[in-house]
PDB file of C-alpha atoms in Angstrom:
ATOM      1  CA  MET G   1     -44.074 -42.393 -19.416  1.00  0.00           C
ATOM      2  CA  LYS G   2     -44.864 -41.297 -15.961  1.00  0.00           C
ATOM      3  CA  LYS G   3     -48.263 -39.795 -16.585  1.00  0.00           C
ATOM      4  CA  PRO G   4     -51.473 -41.640 -17.576  1.00  0.00           C
ATOM      5  CA  ALA G   5     -51.944 -39.230 -20.468  1.00  0.00           C
ATOM      6  CA  ASP G   6     -48.624 -40.407 -21.930  1.00  0.00           C
ATOM      7  CA  VAL G   7     -49.845 -44.010 -21.854  1.00  0.00           C
ATOM      8  CA  PHE G   8     -53.017 -43.125 -23.727  1.00  0.00           C
ATOM      9  CA  GLU G   9     -51.083 -41.099 -26.284  1.00  0.00           C
ATOM     10  CA  PHE G  10     -48.670 -43.992 -26.820  1.00  0.00           C
ATOM     11  CA  ALA G  11     -51.570 -46.428 -27.268  1.00  0.00           C
ATOM     12  CA  GLU G  12     -53.265 -44.178 -29.820  1.00  0.00           C
ATOM     13  CA  LEU G  13     -50.091 -43.759 -31.847  1.00  0.00           C
ATOM     14  CA  LEU G  14     -48.965 -47.379 -31.987  1.00  0.00           C
ATOM     15  CA  ASN G  15     -52.165 -49.426 -31.778  1.00  0.00           C
ATOM     16  CA  GLY G  16     -52.766 -50.858 -35.256  1.00  0.00           C
ATOM     17  CA  HIS G  17     -49.461 -49.498 -36.646  1.00  0.00           C
ATOM     18  CA  LEU G  18     -47.850 -51.695 -39.337  1.00  0.00           C
ATOM     19  CA  PHE G  19     -44.203 -52.598 -38.817  1.00  0.00           C
ATOM     20  CA  VAL G  20     -42.127 -54.028 -41.688  1.00  0.00           C
ATOM     21  CA  ASN G  21     -39.044 -56.172 -41.051  1.00  0.00           C
ATOM     22  CA  GLU G  22     -35.974 -56.456 -43.298  1.00  0.00           C
ATOM     23  CA  LYS G  23     -37.561 -59.307 -45.297  1.00  0.00           C
ATOM     24  CA  GLY G  24     -40.650 -57.261 -46.086  1.00  0.00           C
ATOM     25  CA  ALA G  25     -43.080 -59.061 -43.714  1.00  0.00           C
ATOM     26  CA  GLN G  26     -45.679 -56.787 -42.157  1.00  0.00           C
ATOM     27  CA  PHE G  27     -46.773 -57.005 -38.525  1.00  0.00           C
ATOM     28  CA  LYS G  28     -49.667 -55.126 -36.994  1.00  0.00           C
ATOM     29  CA  ALA G  29     -49.020 -53.757 -33.497  1.00  0.00           C
ATOM     30  CA  VAL G  30     -51.569 -54.343 -30.751  1.00  0.00           C
ATOM     31  CA  VAL G  31     -51.342 -52.237 -27.612  1.00  0.00           C
ATOM     32  CA  GLU G  32     -53.062 -53.599 -24.507  1.00  0.00           C
ATOM     33  CA  TYR G  33     -53.226 -52.111 -21.055  1.00  0.00           C
ATOM     34  CA  ALA G  34     -51.696 -54.254 -18.314  1.00  0.00           C
ATOM     35  CA  PRO G  35     -52.804 -53.980 -14.684  1.00  0.00           C
ATOM     36  CA  SER G  36     -49.160 -53.785 -13.645  1.00  0.00           C
ATOM     37  CA  GLN G  37     -46.816 -52.016 -16.019  1.00  0.00           C
ATOM     38  CA  ARG G  38     -43.765 -53.545 -14.374  1.00  0.00           C
ATOM     39  CA  VAL G  39     -42.148 -56.451 -16.201  1.00  0.00           C
ATOM     40  CA  PRO G  40     -40.872 -59.167 -13.844  1.00  0.00           C
ATOM     41  CA  LYS G  41     -37.101 -59.623 -13.881  1.00  0.00           C
ATOM     42  CA  PRO G  42     -35.660 -63.092 -14.403  1.00  0.00           C
ATOM     43  CA  CYS G  43     -34.556 -64.665 -11.146  1.00  0.00           C
ATOM     44  CA  SER G  44     -30.771 -64.786 -10.856  1.00  0.00           C
ATOM     45  CA  ARG G  45     -30.486 -67.527  -8.225  1.00  0.00           C
ATOM     46  CA  ASN G  46     -31.852 -71.057  -8.397  1.00  0.00           C
ATOM     47  CA  ASP G  47     -34.379 -72.508  -5.979  1.00  0.00           C
ATOM     48  CA  SER G  48     -32.621 -74.762  -3.486  1.00  0.00           C
ATOM     49  CA  ARG G  49     -35.654 -77.091  -3.282  1.00  0.00           C
ATOM     50  CA  GLU G  50     -35.801 -77.700  -7.028  1.00  0.00           C
ATOM     51  CA  GLY G  51     -35.356 -81.412  -7.889  1.00  0.00           C
ATOM     52  CA  THR G  52     -35.236 -82.593  -4.264  1.00  0.00           C
ATOM     53  CA  ILE G  53     -38.442 -84.645  -4.375  1.00  0.00           C
ATOM     54  CA  PHE G  54     -36.573 -87.677  -5.624  1.00  0.00           C
ATOM     55  CA  LYS G  55     -34.449 -87.556  -2.446  1.00  0.00           C
ATOM     56  CA  ASP G  56     -37.453 -87.274  -0.096  1.00  0.00           C
ATOM     57  CA  SER G  57     -37.879 -90.493   1.919  1.00  0.00           C
ATOM     58  CA  ASP G  58     -41.679 -90.118   2.284  1.00  0.00           C
ATOM     59  CA  TYR G  59     -42.130 -89.702  -1.457  1.00  0.00           C
ATOM     60  CA  LEU G  60     -39.900 -92.707  -2.218  1.00  0.00           C
ATOM     61  CA  GLU G  61     -41.855 -94.819   0.289  1.00  0.00           C
ATOM     62  CA  PHE G  62     -45.120 -93.744  -1.363  1.00  0.00           C
ATOM     63  CA  LEU G  63     -43.768 -94.792  -4.769  1.00  0.00           C
ATOM     64  CA  LYS G  64     -42.905 -98.237  -3.368  1.00  0.00           C
ATOM     65  CA  VAL G  65     -46.407 -98.652  -1.923  1.00  0.00           C
ATOM     66  CA  ILE G  66     -48.219 -97.812  -5.138  1.00  0.00           C
ATOM     67  CA  ALA G  67     -45.845 -99.934  -7.199  1.00  0.00           C
ATOM     68  CA  LYS G  68     -46.794-103.119  -5.303  1.00  0.00           C
ATOM     69  CA  PRO G  69     -49.550-105.263  -6.803  1.00  0.00           C
ATOM     70  CA  ALA G  70     -52.774-105.193  -4.820  1.00  0.00           C
ATOM     71  CA  GLU G  71     -52.839-108.146  -2.461  1.00  0.00           C
ATOM     72  CA  ASN G  72     -56.190-109.603  -1.447  1.00  0.00           C
ATOM     73  CA  LEU G  73     -58.000-106.469  -2.411  1.00  0.00           C
ATOM     74  CA  PRO G  74     -61.472-107.986  -1.963  1.00  0.00           C
ATOM     75  CA  SER G  75     -61.428-110.116   1.169  1.00  0.00           C
ATOM     76  CA  SER G  76     -62.763-113.638   1.085  1.00  0.00           C
ATOM     77  CA  GLU G  77     -65.954-112.497   2.840  1.00  0.00           C
ATOM     78  CA  ILE G  78     -66.638-109.914   0.141  1.00  0.00           C
ATOM     79  CA  GLN G  79     -65.856-112.509  -2.519  1.00  0.00           C
ATOM     80  CA  HIS G  80     -68.423-114.831  -0.946  1.00  0.00           C
ATOM     81  CA  LEU G  81     -71.040-112.064  -0.868  1.00  0.00           C
ATOM     82  CA  MET G  82     -70.346-111.387  -4.537  1.00  0.00           C
ATOM     83  CA  GLY G  83     -70.889-115.064  -5.321  1.00  0.00           C
ATOM     84  CA  ASP G  84     -67.253-115.971  -5.993  1.00  0.00           C
ATOM     85  CA  SER G  85     -65.524-119.061  -4.550  1.00  0.00           C
ATOM     86  CA  LEU G  86     -68.621-120.497  -2.885  1.00  0.00           C
ATOM     87  CA  SER G  87     -67.488-124.054  -3.516  1.00  0.00           C
ATOM     88  CA  SER G  88     -64.999-123.874  -0.635  1.00  0.00           C
ATOM     89  CA  LEU G  89     -67.726-123.086   1.923  1.00  0.00           C
ATOM     90  CA  THR G  90     -69.387-125.653   4.165  1.00  0.00           C
ATOM     91  CA  VAL G  91     -73.156-126.083   4.335  1.00  0.00           C
ATOM     92  CA  LYS G  92     -73.317-124.181   7.634  1.00  0.00           C
ATOM     93  CA  GLU G  93     -71.341-121.250   6.183  1.00  0.00           C
ATOM     94  CA  LEU G  94     -73.585-121.253   3.104  1.00  0.00           C
ATOM     95  CA  LYS G  95     -76.695-121.058   5.337  1.00  0.00           C
ATOM     96  CA  GLN G  96     -75.165-118.156   7.306  1.00  0.00           C
ATOM     97  CA  LEU G  97     -74.300-116.381   4.076  1.00  0.00           C
ATOM     98  CA  GLU G  98     -77.817-116.947   2.759  1.00  0.00           C
ATOM     99  CA  ASN G  99     -79.347-115.523   5.964  1.00  0.00           C
ATOM    100  CA  ARG G 100     -77.108-112.435   5.804  1.00  0.00           C
ATOM    101  CA  LEU G 101     -78.062-111.836   2.183  1.00  0.00           C
ATOM    102  CA  GLU G 102     -81.776-112.273   2.922  1.00  0.00           C
ATOM    103  CA  ARG G 103     -81.591-109.821   5.851  1.00  0.00           C
ATOM    104  CA  GLY G 104     -79.846-107.289   3.634  1.00  0.00           C
ATOM    105  CA  ILE G 105     -82.414-107.711   0.875  1.00  0.00           C
ATOM    106  CA  THR G 106     -85.274-107.413   3.389  1.00  0.00           C
ATOM    107  CA  ARG G 107     -83.783-104.214   4.819  1.00  0.00           C
ATOM    108  CA  PHE G 108     -83.353-102.806   1.326  1.00  0.00           C
ATOM    109  CA  ARG G 109     -86.931-103.685   0.359  1.00  0.00           C
ATOM    110  CA  PHE G 110     -88.281-102.139   3.569  1.00  0.00           C
ATOM    111  CA  LYS G 111     -86.442 -98.871   2.903  1.00  0.00           C
ATOM    112  CA  LYS G 112     -87.658 -98.837  -0.704  1.00  0.00           C
ATOM    113  CA  GLU G 113     -91.259 -99.472   0.389  1.00  0.00           C
ATOM    114  CA  ILE G 114     -91.082 -96.554   2.820  1.00  0.00           C
ATOM    115  CA  GLU G 115     -89.634 -94.289   0.119  1.00  0.00           C
ATOM    116  CA  LEU G 116     -92.319 -95.342  -2.367  1.00  0.00           C
ATOM    117  CA  GLU G 117     -95.059 -94.869   0.222  1.00  0.00           C
ATOM    118  CA  ASN G 118     -93.797 -91.364   1.024  1.00  0.00           C
ATOM    119  CA  GLU G 119     -93.680 -90.530  -2.686  1.00  0.00           C
ATOM    120  CA  SER G 120     -97.199 -91.907  -3.108  1.00  0.00           C
ATOM    121  CA  VAL G 121     -98.533 -89.771  -0.249  1.00  0.00           C
ATOM    122  CA  CYS G 122     -96.811 -86.715  -1.704  1.00  0.00           C
ATOM    123  CA  LEU G 123     -98.243 -87.380  -5.167  1.00  0.00           C
ATOM    124  CA  ARG G 124    -101.727 -87.967  -3.741  1.00  0.00           C
ATOM    125  CA  SER G 125    -101.614 -84.665  -1.891  1.00  0.00           C
ATOM    126  CA  LYS G 126    -100.480 -82.892  -5.070  1.00  0.00           C
ATOM    127  CA  VAL G 127    -103.319 -84.500  -7.048  1.00  0.00           C
ATOM    128  CA  CYS G 128    -105.877 -83.559  -4.375  1.00  0.00           C
ATOM    129  CA  LYS G 129    -104.569 -80.005  -4.304  1.00  0.00           C
ATOM    130  CA  SER G 130    -104.755 -79.813  -8.094  1.00  0.00           C
ATOM    131  CA  VAL G 131    -108.300 -81.212  -8.148  1.00  0.00           C
ATOM    132  CA  ARG G 132    -109.361 -78.765  -5.424  1.00  0.00           C
ATOM    133  CA  SER G 133    -107.941 -75.812  -7.317  1.00  0.00           C
ATOM    134  CA  GLU G 134    -109.637 -76.987 -10.537  1.00  0.00           C
ATOM    135  CA  MET G 135    -112.948 -77.350  -8.700  1.00  0.00           C
ATOM    136  CA  GLU G 136    -112.584 -73.887  -7.178  1.00  0.00           C
ATOM    137  CA  ARG G 137    -111.721 -72.424 -10.568  1.00  0.00           C
ATOM    138  CA  PHE G 138    -114.719 -74.218 -12.127  1.00  0.00           C
ATOM    139  CA  GLN G 139    -117.043 -73.010  -9.380  1.00  0.00           C
ATOM    140  CA  GLN G 140    -115.774 -69.451  -9.716  1.00  0.00           C
ATOM    141  CA  ALA G 141    -116.334 -69.582 -13.465  1.00  0.00           C
ATOM    142  CA  ASN G 142    -119.857 -70.975 -13.062  1.00  0.00           C
ATOM    143  CA  THR G 143    -121.049 -68.979 -10.077  1.00  0.00           C
ATOM    144  CA  VAL G 144    -123.795 -66.470 -10.525  1.00  0.00           C
ATOM    145  CA  THR G 145    -123.079 -62.992  -9.201  1.00  0.00           C
ATOM    146  CA  GLY G 146    -125.588 -61.071  -7.099  1.00  0.00           C
ATOM    147  CA  GLN G 147    -126.701 -58.879 -10.026  1.00  0.00           C
ATOM    148  CA  GLU G 148    -127.217 -61.906 -12.274  1.00  0.00           C
ATOM    149  CA  LEU G 149    -129.194 -63.650  -9.534  1.00  0.00           C
ATOM    150  CA  ASN G 150    -131.465 -60.581  -9.111  1.00  0.00           C
ATOM    151  CA  ALA G 151    -132.032 -60.482 -12.879  1.00  0.00           C
ATOM    152  CA  ILE G 152    -132.964 -64.182 -12.897  1.00  0.00           C
ATOM    153  CA  HIS G 153    -135.462 -63.663 -10.043  1.00  0.00           C
ATOM    154  CA  ALA G 154    -136.979 -60.674 -11.842  1.00  0.00           C
ATOM    155  CA  LEU G 155    -137.435 -62.700 -15.031  1.00  0.00           C
ATOM    156  CA  ALA G 156    -138.876 -65.625 -13.090  1.00  0.00           C
ATOM    157  CA  SER G 157    -141.429 -63.361 -11.392  1.00  0.00           C
ATOM    158  CA  ARG G 158    -142.647 -62.209 -14.826  1.00  0.00           C
ATOM    159  CA  ASN G 159    -143.009 -65.847 -16.023  1.00  0.00           C
ATOM    160  CA  PHE G 160    -140.212 -65.378 -18.523  1.00  0.00           C
ATOM    161  CA  PHE G 161    -138.967 -68.948 -18.062  1.00  0.00           C
ATOM    162  CA  SER G 162    -140.946 -71.976 -19.161  1.00  0.00           C
ATOM    163  CA  PRO G 163    -142.569 -74.086 -16.451  1.00  0.00           C
ATOM    164  CA  ALA G 164    -140.259 -76.978 -17.352  1.00  0.00           C
ATOM    165  CA  ILE G 165    -137.189 -75.008 -16.277  1.00  0.00           C
ATOM    166  CA  ILE G 166    -138.744 -73.790 -13.055  1.00  0.00           C
ATOM    167  CA  GLU G 167    -140.109 -77.187 -12.054  1.00  0.00           C
ATOM    168  CA  GLY G 168    -136.940 -78.951 -13.217  1.00  0.00           C
ATOM    169  CA  GLY G 169    -138.784 -81.458 -15.364  1.00  0.00           C
ATOM    170  CA  GLY G 170    -137.539 -82.209 -18.868  1.00  0.00           C
ATOM    171  CA  THR G 171    -135.595 -79.787 -20.982  1.00  0.00           C
ATOM    172  CA  ALA G 172    -136.162 -76.110 -21.535  1.00  0.00           C
ATOM    173  CA  TYR G 173    -136.657 -76.482 -25.268  1.00  0.00           C
ATOM    174  CA  SER G 174    -139.298 -78.537 -27.016  1.00  0.00           C
ATOM    175  CA  HIS G 175    -138.405 -80.744 -29.914  1.00  0.00           C
ATOM    176  CA  PRO G 176    -140.054 -79.653 -33.197  1.00  0.00           C
ATOM    177  CA  ASP G 177    -140.647 -83.232 -34.365  1.00  0.00           C
ATOM    178  CA  LYS G 178    -142.638 -84.132 -31.250  1.00  0.00           C
ATOM    179  CA  LYS G 179    -146.178 -82.874 -30.814  1.00  0.00           C
ATOM    180  CA  ILE G 180    -147.435 -82.028 -27.393  1.00  0.00           C
ATOM    181  CA  LEU G 181    -150.981 -83.068 -26.653  1.00  0.00           C
ATOM    182  CA  TYR G 182    -152.790 -81.429 -23.760  1.00  0.00           C
ATOM    183  CA  LEU G 183    -155.811 -83.224 -22.389  1.00  0.00           C
ATOM    184  CA  GLY G 184    -158.361 -81.565 -20.334  1.00  0.00           C
TER     185      GLY G 184
END
């Protein structure tokens, strides 16, 4: 099969073909295209480096190091900071330890306060921006266009609106249950 057309013809003929063995079992053939049609040959010679890691001095030394139990993993100073074995310390050492812990806590609190203050400023600016955009949207929705304003002036010049609206006193609509009495 030297030509690509031969490969396609082979695939069409054998893909999905049922093969039967001597016991009567059926097997369906699946033909797939491989990027490289060459099948690798088994290597005839052995690798000379195979199995040599157990003879390597660096590897054997590494195995010895990790096999040892951990000695004094946390130092005595770290143990004291963690609150372990404080009974062996003198009063002066306890005071020094207390001062170191207080300085660390103060530094931590200061950093946290700065972070919280920065977050607060950021949130305030976001809230102000949101309020401003809402106000602008509200004003745009409630603004009167030039044509509407001209129509309002035209109606006002013809006394279309009640005097209460123009003067700003009271409401524009009278209540039916209240009687208005004019004197004069």
